[in-house]
Structure formats: structure tokens, C-alpha cells
PDB file of C-alpha atoms in Angstrom:
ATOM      1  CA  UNK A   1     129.056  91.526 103.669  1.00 28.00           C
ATOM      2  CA  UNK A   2     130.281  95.007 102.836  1.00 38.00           C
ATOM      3  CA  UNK A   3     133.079  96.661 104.856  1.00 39.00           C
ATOM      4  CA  UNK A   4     134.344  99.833 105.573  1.00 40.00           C
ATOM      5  CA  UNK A   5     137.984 100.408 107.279  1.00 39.00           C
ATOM      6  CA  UNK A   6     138.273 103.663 109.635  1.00 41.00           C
ATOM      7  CA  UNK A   7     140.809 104.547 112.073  1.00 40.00           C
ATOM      8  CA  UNK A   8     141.483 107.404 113.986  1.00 38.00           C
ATOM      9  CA  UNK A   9     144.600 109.062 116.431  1.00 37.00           C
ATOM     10  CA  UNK A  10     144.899 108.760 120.435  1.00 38.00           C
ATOM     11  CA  UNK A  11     147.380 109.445 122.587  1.00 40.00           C
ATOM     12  CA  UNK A  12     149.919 106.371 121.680  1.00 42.00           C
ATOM     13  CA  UNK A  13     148.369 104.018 124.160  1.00 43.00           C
ATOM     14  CA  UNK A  14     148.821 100.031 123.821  1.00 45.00           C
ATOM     15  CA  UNK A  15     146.912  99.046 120.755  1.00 43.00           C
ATOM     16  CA  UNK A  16     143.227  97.643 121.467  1.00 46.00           C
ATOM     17  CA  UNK A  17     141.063  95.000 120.014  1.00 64.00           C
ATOM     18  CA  UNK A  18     139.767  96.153 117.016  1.00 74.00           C
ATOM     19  CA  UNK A  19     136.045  97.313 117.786  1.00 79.00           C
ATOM     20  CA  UNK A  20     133.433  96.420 114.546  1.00 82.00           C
ATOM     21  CA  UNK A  21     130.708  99.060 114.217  1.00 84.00           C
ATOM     22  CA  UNK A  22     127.869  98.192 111.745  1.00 77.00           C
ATOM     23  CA  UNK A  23     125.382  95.635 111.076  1.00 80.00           C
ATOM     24  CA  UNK A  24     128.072  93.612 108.612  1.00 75.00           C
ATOM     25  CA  UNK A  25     130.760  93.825 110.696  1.00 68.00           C
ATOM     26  CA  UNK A  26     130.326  90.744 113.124  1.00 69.00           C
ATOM     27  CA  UNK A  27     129.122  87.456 112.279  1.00 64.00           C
ATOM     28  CA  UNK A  28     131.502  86.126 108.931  1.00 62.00           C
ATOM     29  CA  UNK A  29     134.755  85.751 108.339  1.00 67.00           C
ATOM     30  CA  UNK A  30     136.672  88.792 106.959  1.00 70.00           C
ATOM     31  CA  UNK A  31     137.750  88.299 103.228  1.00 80.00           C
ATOM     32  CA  UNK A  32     140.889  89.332 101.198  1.00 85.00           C
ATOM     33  CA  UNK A  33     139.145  92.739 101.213  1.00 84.00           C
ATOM     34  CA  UNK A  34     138.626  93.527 104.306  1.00 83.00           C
ATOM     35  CA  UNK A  35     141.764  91.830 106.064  1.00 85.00           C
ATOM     36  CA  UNK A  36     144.536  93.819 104.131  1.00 86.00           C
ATOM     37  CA  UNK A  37     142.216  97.265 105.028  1.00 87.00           C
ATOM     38  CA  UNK A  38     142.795  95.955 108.749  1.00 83.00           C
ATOM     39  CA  UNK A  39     146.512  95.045 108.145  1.00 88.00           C
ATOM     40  CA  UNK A  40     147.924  97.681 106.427  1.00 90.00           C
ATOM     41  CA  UNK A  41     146.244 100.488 107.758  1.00 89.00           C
ATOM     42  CA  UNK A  42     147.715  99.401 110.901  1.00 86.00           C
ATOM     43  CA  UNK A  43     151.317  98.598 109.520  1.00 87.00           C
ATOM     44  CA  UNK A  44     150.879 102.502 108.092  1.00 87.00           C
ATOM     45  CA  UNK A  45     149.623 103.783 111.263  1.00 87.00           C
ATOM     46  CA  UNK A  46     151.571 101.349 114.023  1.00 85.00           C
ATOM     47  CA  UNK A  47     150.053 102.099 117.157  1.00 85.00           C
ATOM     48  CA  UNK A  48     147.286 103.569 116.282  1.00 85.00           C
ATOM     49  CA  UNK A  49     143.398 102.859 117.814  1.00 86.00           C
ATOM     50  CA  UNK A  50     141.238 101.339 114.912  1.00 88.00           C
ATOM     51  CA  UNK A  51     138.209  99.976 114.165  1.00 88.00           C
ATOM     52  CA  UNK A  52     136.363  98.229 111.785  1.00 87.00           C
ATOM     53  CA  UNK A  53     133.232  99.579 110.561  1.00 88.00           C
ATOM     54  CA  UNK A  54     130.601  96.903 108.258  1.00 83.00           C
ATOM     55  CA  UNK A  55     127.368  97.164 106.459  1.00 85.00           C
ATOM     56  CA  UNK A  56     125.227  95.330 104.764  1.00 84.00           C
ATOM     57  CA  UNK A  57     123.035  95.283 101.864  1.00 86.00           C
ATOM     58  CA  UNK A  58     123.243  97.522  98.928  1.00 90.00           C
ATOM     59  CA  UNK A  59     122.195 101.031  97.507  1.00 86.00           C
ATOM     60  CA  UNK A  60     118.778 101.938  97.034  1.00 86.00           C
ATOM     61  CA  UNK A  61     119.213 103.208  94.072  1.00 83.00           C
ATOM     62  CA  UNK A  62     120.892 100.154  92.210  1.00 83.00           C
ATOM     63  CA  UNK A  63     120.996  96.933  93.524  1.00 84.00           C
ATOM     64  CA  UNK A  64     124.705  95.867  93.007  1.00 86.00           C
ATOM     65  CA  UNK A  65     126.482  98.849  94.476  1.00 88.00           C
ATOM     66  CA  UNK A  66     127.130  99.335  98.027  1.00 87.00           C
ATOM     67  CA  UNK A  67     125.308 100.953 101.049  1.00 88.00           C
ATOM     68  CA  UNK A  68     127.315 104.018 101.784  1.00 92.00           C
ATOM     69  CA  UNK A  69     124.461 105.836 102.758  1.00 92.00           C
ATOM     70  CA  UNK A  70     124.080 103.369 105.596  1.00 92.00           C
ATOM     71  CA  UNK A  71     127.677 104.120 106.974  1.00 93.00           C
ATOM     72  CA  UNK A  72     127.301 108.155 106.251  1.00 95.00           C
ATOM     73  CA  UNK A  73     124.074 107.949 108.097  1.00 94.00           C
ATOM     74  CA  UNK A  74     125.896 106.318 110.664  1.00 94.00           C
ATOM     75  CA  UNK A  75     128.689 108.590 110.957  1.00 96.00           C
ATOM     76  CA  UNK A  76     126.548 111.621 111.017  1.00 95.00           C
ATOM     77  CA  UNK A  77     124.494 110.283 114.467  1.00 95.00           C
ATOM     78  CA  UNK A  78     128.110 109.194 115.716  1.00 96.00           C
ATOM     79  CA  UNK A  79     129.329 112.115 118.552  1.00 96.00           C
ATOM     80  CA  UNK A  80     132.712 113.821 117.827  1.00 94.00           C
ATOM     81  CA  UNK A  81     134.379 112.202 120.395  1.00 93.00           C
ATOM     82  CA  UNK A  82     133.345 108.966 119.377  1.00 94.00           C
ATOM     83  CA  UNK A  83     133.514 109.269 115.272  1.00 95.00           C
ATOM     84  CA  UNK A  84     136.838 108.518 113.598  1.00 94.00           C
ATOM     85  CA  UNK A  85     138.922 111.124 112.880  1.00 96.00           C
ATOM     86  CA  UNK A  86     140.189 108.840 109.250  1.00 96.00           C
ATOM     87  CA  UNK A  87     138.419 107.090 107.047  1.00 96.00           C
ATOM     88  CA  UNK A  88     139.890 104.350 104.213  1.00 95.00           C
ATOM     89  CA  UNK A  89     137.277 102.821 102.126  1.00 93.00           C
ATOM     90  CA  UNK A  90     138.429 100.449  99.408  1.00 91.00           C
ATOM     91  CA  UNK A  91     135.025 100.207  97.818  1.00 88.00           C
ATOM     92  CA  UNK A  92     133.455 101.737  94.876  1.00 90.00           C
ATOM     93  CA  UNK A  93     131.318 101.669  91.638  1.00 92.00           C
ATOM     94  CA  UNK A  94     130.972 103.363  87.887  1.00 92.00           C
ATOM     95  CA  UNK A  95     130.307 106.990  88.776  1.00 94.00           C
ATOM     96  CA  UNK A  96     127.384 106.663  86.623  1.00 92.00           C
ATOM     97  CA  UNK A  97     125.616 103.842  87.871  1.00 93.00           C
ATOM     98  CA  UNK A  98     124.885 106.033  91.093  1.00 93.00           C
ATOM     99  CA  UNK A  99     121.595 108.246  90.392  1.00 94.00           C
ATOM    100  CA  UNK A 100     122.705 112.170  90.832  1.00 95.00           C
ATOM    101  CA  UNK A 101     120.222 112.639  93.500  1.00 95.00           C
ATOM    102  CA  UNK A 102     121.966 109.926  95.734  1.00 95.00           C
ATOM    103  CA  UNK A 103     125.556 111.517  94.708  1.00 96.00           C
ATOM    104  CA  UNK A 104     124.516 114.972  95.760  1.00 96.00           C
ATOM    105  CA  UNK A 105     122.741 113.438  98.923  1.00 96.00           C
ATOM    106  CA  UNK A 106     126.081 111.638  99.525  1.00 96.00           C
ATOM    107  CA  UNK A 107     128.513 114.678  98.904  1.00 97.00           C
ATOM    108  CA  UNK A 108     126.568 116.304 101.499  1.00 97.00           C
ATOM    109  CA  UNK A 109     127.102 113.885 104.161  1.00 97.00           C
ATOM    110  CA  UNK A 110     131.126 114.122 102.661  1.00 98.00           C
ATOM    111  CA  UNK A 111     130.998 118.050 103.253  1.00 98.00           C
ATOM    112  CA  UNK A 112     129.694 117.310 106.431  1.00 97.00           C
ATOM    113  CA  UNK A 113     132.433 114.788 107.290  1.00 97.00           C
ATOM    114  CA  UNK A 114     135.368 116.877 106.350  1.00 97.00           C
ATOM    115  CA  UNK A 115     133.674 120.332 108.049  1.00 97.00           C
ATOM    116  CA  UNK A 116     133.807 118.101 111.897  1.00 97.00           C
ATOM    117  CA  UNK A 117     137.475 117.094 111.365  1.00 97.00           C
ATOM    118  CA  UNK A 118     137.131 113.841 109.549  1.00 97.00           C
ATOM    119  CA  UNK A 119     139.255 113.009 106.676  1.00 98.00           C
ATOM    120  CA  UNK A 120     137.738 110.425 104.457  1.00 98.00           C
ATOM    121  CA  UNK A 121     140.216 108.277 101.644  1.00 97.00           C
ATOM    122  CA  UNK A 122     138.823 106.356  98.959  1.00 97.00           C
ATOM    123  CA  UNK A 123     140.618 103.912  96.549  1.00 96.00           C
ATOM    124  CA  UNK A 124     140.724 105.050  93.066  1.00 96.00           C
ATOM    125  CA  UNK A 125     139.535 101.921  91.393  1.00 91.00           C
ATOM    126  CA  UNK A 126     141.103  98.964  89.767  1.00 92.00           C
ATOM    127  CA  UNK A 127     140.279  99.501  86.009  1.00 88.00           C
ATOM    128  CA  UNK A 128     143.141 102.058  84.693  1.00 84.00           C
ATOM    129  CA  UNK A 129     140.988 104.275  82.507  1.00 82.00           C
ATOM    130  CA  UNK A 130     138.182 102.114  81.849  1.00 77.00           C
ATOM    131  CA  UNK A 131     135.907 102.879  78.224  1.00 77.00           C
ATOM    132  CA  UNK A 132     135.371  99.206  77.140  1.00 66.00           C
ATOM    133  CA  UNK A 133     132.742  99.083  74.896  1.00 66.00           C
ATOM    134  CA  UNK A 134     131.944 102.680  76.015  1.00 73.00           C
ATOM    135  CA  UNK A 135     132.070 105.992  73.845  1.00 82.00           C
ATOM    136  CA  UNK A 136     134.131 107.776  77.236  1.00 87.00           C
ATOM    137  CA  UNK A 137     135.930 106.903  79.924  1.00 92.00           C
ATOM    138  CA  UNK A 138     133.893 105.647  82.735  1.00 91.00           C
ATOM    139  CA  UNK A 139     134.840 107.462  85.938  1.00 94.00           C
ATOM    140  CA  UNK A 140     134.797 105.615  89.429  1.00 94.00           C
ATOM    141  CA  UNK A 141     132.820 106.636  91.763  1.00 96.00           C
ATOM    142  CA  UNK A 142     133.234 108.101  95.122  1.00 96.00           C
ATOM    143  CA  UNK A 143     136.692 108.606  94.208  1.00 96.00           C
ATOM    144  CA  UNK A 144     135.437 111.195  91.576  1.00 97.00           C
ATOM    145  CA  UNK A 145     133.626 113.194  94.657  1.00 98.00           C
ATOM    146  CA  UNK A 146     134.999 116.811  94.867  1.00 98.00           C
ATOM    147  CA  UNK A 147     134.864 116.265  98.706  1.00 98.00           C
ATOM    148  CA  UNK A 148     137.176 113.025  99.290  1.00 98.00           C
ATOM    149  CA  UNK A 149     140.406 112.397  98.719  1.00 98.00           C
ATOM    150  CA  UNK A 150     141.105 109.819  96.242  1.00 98.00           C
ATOM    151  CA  UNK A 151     144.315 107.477  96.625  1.00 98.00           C
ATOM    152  CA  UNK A 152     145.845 105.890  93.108  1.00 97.00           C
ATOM    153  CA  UNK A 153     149.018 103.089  93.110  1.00 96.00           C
ATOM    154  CA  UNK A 154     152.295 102.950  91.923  1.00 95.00           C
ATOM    155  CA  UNK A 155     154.919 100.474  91.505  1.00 94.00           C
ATOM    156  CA  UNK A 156     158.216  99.987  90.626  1.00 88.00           C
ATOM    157  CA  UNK A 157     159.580  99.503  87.264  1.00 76.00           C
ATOM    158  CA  UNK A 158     163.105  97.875  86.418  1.00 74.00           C
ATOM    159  CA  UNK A 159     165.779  99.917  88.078  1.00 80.00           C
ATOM    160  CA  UNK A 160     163.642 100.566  90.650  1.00 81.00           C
ATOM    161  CA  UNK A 161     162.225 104.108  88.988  1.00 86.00           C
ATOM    162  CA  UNK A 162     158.463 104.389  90.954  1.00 88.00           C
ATOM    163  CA  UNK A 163     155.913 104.548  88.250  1.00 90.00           C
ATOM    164  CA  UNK A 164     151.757 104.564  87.879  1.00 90.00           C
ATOM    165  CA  UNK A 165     150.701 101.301  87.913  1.00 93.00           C
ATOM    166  CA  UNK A 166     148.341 100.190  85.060  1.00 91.00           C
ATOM    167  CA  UNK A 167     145.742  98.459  87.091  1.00 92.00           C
ATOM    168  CA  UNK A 168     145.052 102.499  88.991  1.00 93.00           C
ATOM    169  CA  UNK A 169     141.576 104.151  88.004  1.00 94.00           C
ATOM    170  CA  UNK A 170     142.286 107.823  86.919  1.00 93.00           C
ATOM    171  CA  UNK A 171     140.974 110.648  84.952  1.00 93.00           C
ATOM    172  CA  UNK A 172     138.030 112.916  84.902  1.00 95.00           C
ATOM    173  CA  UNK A 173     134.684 113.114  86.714  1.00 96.00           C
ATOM    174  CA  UNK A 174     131.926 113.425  83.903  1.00 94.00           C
ATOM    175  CA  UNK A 175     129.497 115.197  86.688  1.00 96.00           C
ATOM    176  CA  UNK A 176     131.526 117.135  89.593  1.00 97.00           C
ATOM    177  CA  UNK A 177     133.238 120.227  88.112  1.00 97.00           C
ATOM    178  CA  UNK A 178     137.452 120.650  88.567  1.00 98.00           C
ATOM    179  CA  UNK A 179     137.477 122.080  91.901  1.00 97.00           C
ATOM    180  CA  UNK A 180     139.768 125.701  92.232  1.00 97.00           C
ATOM    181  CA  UNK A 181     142.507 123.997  94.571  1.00 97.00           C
ATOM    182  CA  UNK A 182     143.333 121.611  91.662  1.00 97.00           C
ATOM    183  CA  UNK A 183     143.049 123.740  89.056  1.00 97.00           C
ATOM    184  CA  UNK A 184     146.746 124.782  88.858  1.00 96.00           C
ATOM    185  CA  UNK A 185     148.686 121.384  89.370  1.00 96.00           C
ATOM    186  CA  UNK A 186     146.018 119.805  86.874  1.00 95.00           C
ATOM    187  CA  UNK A 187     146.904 122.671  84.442  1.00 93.00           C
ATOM    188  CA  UNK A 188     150.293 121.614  84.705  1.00 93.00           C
ATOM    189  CA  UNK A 189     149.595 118.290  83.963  1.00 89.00           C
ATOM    190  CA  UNK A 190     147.280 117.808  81.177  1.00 89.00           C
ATOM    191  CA  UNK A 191     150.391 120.648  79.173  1.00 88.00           C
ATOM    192  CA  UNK A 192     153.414 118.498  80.275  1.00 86.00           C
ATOM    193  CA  UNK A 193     150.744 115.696  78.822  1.00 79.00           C
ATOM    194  CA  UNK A 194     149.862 117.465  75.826  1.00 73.00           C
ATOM    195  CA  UNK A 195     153.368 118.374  75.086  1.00 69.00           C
ATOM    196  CA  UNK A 196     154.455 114.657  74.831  1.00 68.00           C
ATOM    197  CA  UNK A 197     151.698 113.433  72.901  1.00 68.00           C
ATOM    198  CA  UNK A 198     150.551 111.411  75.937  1.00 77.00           C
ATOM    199  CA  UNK A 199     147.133 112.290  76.765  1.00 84.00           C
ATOM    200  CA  UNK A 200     143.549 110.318  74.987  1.00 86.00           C
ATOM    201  CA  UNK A 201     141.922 111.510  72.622  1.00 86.00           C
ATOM    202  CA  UNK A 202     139.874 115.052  74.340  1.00 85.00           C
ATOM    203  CA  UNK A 203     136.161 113.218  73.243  1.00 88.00           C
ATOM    204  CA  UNK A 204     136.923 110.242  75.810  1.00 91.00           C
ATOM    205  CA  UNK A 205     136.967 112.409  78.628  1.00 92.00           C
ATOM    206  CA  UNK A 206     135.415 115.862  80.785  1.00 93.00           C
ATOM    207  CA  UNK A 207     138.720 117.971  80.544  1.00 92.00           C
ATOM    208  CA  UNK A 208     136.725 120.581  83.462  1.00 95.00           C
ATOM    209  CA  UNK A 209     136.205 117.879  85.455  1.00 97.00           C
ATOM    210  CA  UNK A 210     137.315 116.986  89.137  1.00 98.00           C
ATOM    211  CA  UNK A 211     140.473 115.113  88.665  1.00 97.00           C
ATOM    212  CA  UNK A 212     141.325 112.422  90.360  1.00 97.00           C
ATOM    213  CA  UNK A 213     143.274 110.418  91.890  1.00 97.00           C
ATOM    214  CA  UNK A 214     145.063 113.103  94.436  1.00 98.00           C
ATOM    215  CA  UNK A 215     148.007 110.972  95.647  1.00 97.00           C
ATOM    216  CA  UNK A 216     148.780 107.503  95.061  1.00 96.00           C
ATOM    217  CA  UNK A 217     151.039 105.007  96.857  1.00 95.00           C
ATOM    218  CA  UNK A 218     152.886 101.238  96.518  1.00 94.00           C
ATOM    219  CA  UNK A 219     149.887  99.260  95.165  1.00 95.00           C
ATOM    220  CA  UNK A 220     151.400  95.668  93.933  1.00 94.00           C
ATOM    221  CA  UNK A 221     153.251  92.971  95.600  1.00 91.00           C
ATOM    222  CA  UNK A 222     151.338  93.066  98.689  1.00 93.00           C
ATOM    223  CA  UNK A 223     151.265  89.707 101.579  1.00 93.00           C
ATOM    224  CA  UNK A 224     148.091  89.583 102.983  1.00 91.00           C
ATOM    225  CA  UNK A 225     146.931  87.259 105.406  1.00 90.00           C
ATOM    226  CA  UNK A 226     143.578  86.132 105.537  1.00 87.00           C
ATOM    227  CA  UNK A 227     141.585  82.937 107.413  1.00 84.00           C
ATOM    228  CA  UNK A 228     145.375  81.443 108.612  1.00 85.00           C
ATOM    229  CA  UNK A 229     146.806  81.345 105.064  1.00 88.00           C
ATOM    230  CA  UNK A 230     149.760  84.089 103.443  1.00 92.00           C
ATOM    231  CA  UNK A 231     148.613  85.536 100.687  1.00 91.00           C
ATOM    232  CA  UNK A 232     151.392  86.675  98.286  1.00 92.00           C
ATOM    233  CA  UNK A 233     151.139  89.467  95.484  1.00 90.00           C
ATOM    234  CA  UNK A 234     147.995  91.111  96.303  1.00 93.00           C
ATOM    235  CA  UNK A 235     147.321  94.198  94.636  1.00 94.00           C
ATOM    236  CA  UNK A 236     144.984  97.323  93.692  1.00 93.00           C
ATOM    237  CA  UNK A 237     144.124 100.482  95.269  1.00 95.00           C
ATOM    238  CA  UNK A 238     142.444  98.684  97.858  1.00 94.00           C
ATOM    239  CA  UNK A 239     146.240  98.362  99.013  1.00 94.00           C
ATOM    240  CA  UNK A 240     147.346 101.879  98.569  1.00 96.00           C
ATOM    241  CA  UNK A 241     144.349 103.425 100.350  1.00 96.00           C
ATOM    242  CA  UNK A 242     144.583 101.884 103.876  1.00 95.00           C
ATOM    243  CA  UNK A 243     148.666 102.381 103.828  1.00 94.00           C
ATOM    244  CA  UNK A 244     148.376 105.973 103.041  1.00 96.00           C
ATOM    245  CA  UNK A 245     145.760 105.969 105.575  1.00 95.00           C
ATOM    246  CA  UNK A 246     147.739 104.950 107.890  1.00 94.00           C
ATOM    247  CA  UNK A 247     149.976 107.614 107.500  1.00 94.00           C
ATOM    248  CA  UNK A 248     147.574 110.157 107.789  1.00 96.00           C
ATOM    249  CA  UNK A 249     146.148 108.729 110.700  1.00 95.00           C
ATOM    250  CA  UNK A 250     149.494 109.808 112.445  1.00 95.00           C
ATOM    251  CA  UNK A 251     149.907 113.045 111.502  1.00 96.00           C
ATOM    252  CA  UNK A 252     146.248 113.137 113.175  1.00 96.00           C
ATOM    253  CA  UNK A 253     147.691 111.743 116.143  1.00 94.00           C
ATOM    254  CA  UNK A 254     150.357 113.321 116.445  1.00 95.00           C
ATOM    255  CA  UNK A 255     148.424 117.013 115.637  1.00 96.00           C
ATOM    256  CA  UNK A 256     146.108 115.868 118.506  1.00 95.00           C
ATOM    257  CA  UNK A 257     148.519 115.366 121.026  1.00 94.00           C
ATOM    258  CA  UNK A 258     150.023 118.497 120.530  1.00 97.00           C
ATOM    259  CA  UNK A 259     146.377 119.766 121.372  1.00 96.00           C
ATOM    260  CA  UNK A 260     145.686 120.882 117.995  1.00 97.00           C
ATOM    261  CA  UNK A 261     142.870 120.010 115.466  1.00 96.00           C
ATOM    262  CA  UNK A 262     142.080 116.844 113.446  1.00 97.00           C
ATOM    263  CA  UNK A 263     143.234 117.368 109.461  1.00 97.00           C
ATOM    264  CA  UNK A 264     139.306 117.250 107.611  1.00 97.00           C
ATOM    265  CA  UNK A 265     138.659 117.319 104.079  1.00 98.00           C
ATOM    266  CA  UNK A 266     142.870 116.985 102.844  1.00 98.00           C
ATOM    267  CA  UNK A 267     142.678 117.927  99.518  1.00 98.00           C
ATOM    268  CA  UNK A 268     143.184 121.899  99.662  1.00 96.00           C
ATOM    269  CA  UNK A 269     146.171 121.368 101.872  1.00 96.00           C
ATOM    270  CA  UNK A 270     147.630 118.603 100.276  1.00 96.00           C
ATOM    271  CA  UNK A 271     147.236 120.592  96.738  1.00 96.00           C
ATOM    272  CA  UNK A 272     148.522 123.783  98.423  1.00 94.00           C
TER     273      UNK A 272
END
């Protein structure tokens, strides 16, 4: 089974059942996966109204990678008032084991996501810069889409200085082009890189790329619990993405209250 996470703000009420949209959402028992999407986003967001959204089967295009197309296709026939208003997805795949064709088809239904209101996280990946037995890095993919926001992980170093953790998929997207509200703080970042000596060698990577990730949060030491039994020291970006979630699924709330609009697409306000 293949799960997706969403959750969305209301108006503070008693916390509800979660609901399961999705032909993969009812019927097993949630794994390691999917239970610390449904913990922590909650623990981020306390309060909040959530559900779980599950598909099954794979892409069309390649037989191990999963059927997002399903969910988007989903989403898009869902009515505003019924589609989340925030999305955390700890799933991905190699960026280039997806054909173009379904990644632009995709990144439409992304555009089309962030333009109604909803803001859509995806975990970075799990493979630090992955090129083994590769000529470049390999970006992750959707995390390398232009139209989502992409959450890394951190942890915490002796003396308790926060730091990238080494497991956290990073870098360069090899097809998407560096969009103009990241153009600056990237800038910045590949010179304070360059000035230490600290970046890869520039063949390994697409240096105009889409960067990514765009934020990152606490991805190690994690207690999950999952069929009655505590699970200690869980980690990945599968971790980060549903506690930042969380938090952004307040702000939502709390912007909705006040009778304003949901956040959409992040990224150009959190890079502003």
C-alpha cells in the first residue's frame, strides 16, 4: 500500500477520527511509514483536523515508483471546501526514473494545487547526495519540482550546535531550471560554499538548477509507534516533513480563522 499524509486548518474544534481517502487507505495495517506521517503531523499541528489519504499501485510510467498521479487526479476532482488546505508526502523516487512527460503532467497538477490555496511538502529523500556508481548526482524526485516545497533534516551535533544531517537528499535538479525566488539566497550559498572549499566537484551537479531542499527540520531520534509496539530512533525526512507540516498547517488555521486565505505554493514567501 502507498500512502499519502494531508491535513488541513478548521476552526480549533475537538480533534476527529482521522478520515482515509483513497483506494489504499483502508484495509491493512499502517506501517512505520505511514504511522509517524499520522503522529507527527499531528504532534506539529495539535488540534488540527487530518486525514489520511492512500493509493495503490504504481506509476505508469515505471513500475516501482509510486502513483501520484492517482492522488493529484484525486485532488483536482476534490471541491475547495472539501480538499486539504496541506499536504506532507514522505514518498519519492530518482528524479530520473520519472519520464519528462509524466513530470511536466505532474507539475501541472502541482501549479494547480498551489494556485487553489493548497500547500503541498515533500520529503527531500534519504540518500545525502546520492552518485553511487553514477557520473552525477542523482536528484530526488518530486522534491526537485519547482512547484513544491521540499523539507531536508537536521540534527544535533555535540554541544548541541543544529547541523544537516547526512542521511538528507540535497542539491540540484538536472531538469527544472533555478527558479527567480531562489536565485539570490542560492547565490549566497554556493559563494559562502565556494569560499570554504566545501562544495563537489561543478561536473557532479546542474549549478542552474532548482535547488532544493527549501527548509529542513529535526530528522533523527524520532519514537514512533506503530501496530502496539514503541519504536525508538526513527529517522529520515519522512520525519521532518510531517512535523514541519504540522506547523504550517497552523499558520493555515490560524490565517483562516482570522477570515483570511489559505498559504498555496510557500516557496516565494518563505524565500522572500
Amino acid at each position: 500500500m502507498d500512502a499519502f499524509w494531508s491535513a488541513y486548518g478548521v476552526d480549533g474544534a475537538a480533534e476527529p477520527a482521522v478520515a482515509l481517502v483513497g483506494d489504499g487507505a483502508a484495509g491493512a495495517r499502517g506501517g512505520v511509514e505511514s504511522m509517524l506521517d499520522i503522529e507527527y503531523v499531528n504532534a506539529g499541528g495539535a488540534g488540527i483536523h487530518s486525514e489520511f489519504w492512500g493509493f495503490a499501485g504504481r506509476a505508469p510510467d515505471d513500475a516501482e515508483n509510486e502513483p501520484f498521479m492517482k492522488w493529484l487526479y484525486t485532488l483536482g476532482n476534490t471541491s475547495d471546501a472539501a480538499a486539504p488546505k496541506v499536504f506532507s508526502t514522505s514518498y519519492g523516487e530518482d528524479e530520473d526514473s520519472t519520464s519528462r512527460e509524466y513530470a511536466d503532467r505532474m507539475n501541472a497538477e502541482f501549479m494547480k494545487a498551489g494556485a487553489r490555496g493548497i500547500s503541498l511538502l515533500y520529503a527531500s529523500g534519504d540518500e545525502g547526495a546520492n552518485c553511487e556508481g553514477l557520473a552525477r548526482f542523482a536528484p530526488e524526485w518530486p522534491s526537485s519540482s519547482p512547484y513544491v516545497t521540499a523539507v531536508g533534516g537536521t540534527t544535533y551535533a555535540a554541544g548541541g550546535a543544529e547541523t544537516a544531517a547526512s542521511l538528507s537528499s540535497g542539491g540540484f535538479s538536472a531538469r527544472w531550471a533555478m527558479p527567480a525566488w531562489q536565485r539570490d539566497a542560492v547565490g549566497a550559498y554556493v559563494a559562502a560554499g565556494a569560499g570554504v572549499g566545501g562544495l563537489p566537484a561543478a561536473r557532479l551537479y546542474n549549478a542552474t538548477g532548482r535547488a532544493y531542499p527549501d527548509v529542513a527540520a529535526q530528522a533523527e531520534g524520532y519514537v514512533v509507534v506503530c501496530d502496539g509496539q514503541t519504536l525508538p530512533g526513527v529517522a529520515g525526512t519522512s520525519c521532518a516533513t510531517p512535523a514541519f507540516s504540522g506547523v504550517v498547517a497552523l499558520l493555515v488555521d490560524r490565517r483562516l480563522a482570522a477570515g483570511k486565505s489559505a498559504l498555496g505554493f510557500l516557496n516565494p514567501l518563505l524565500y522572500s
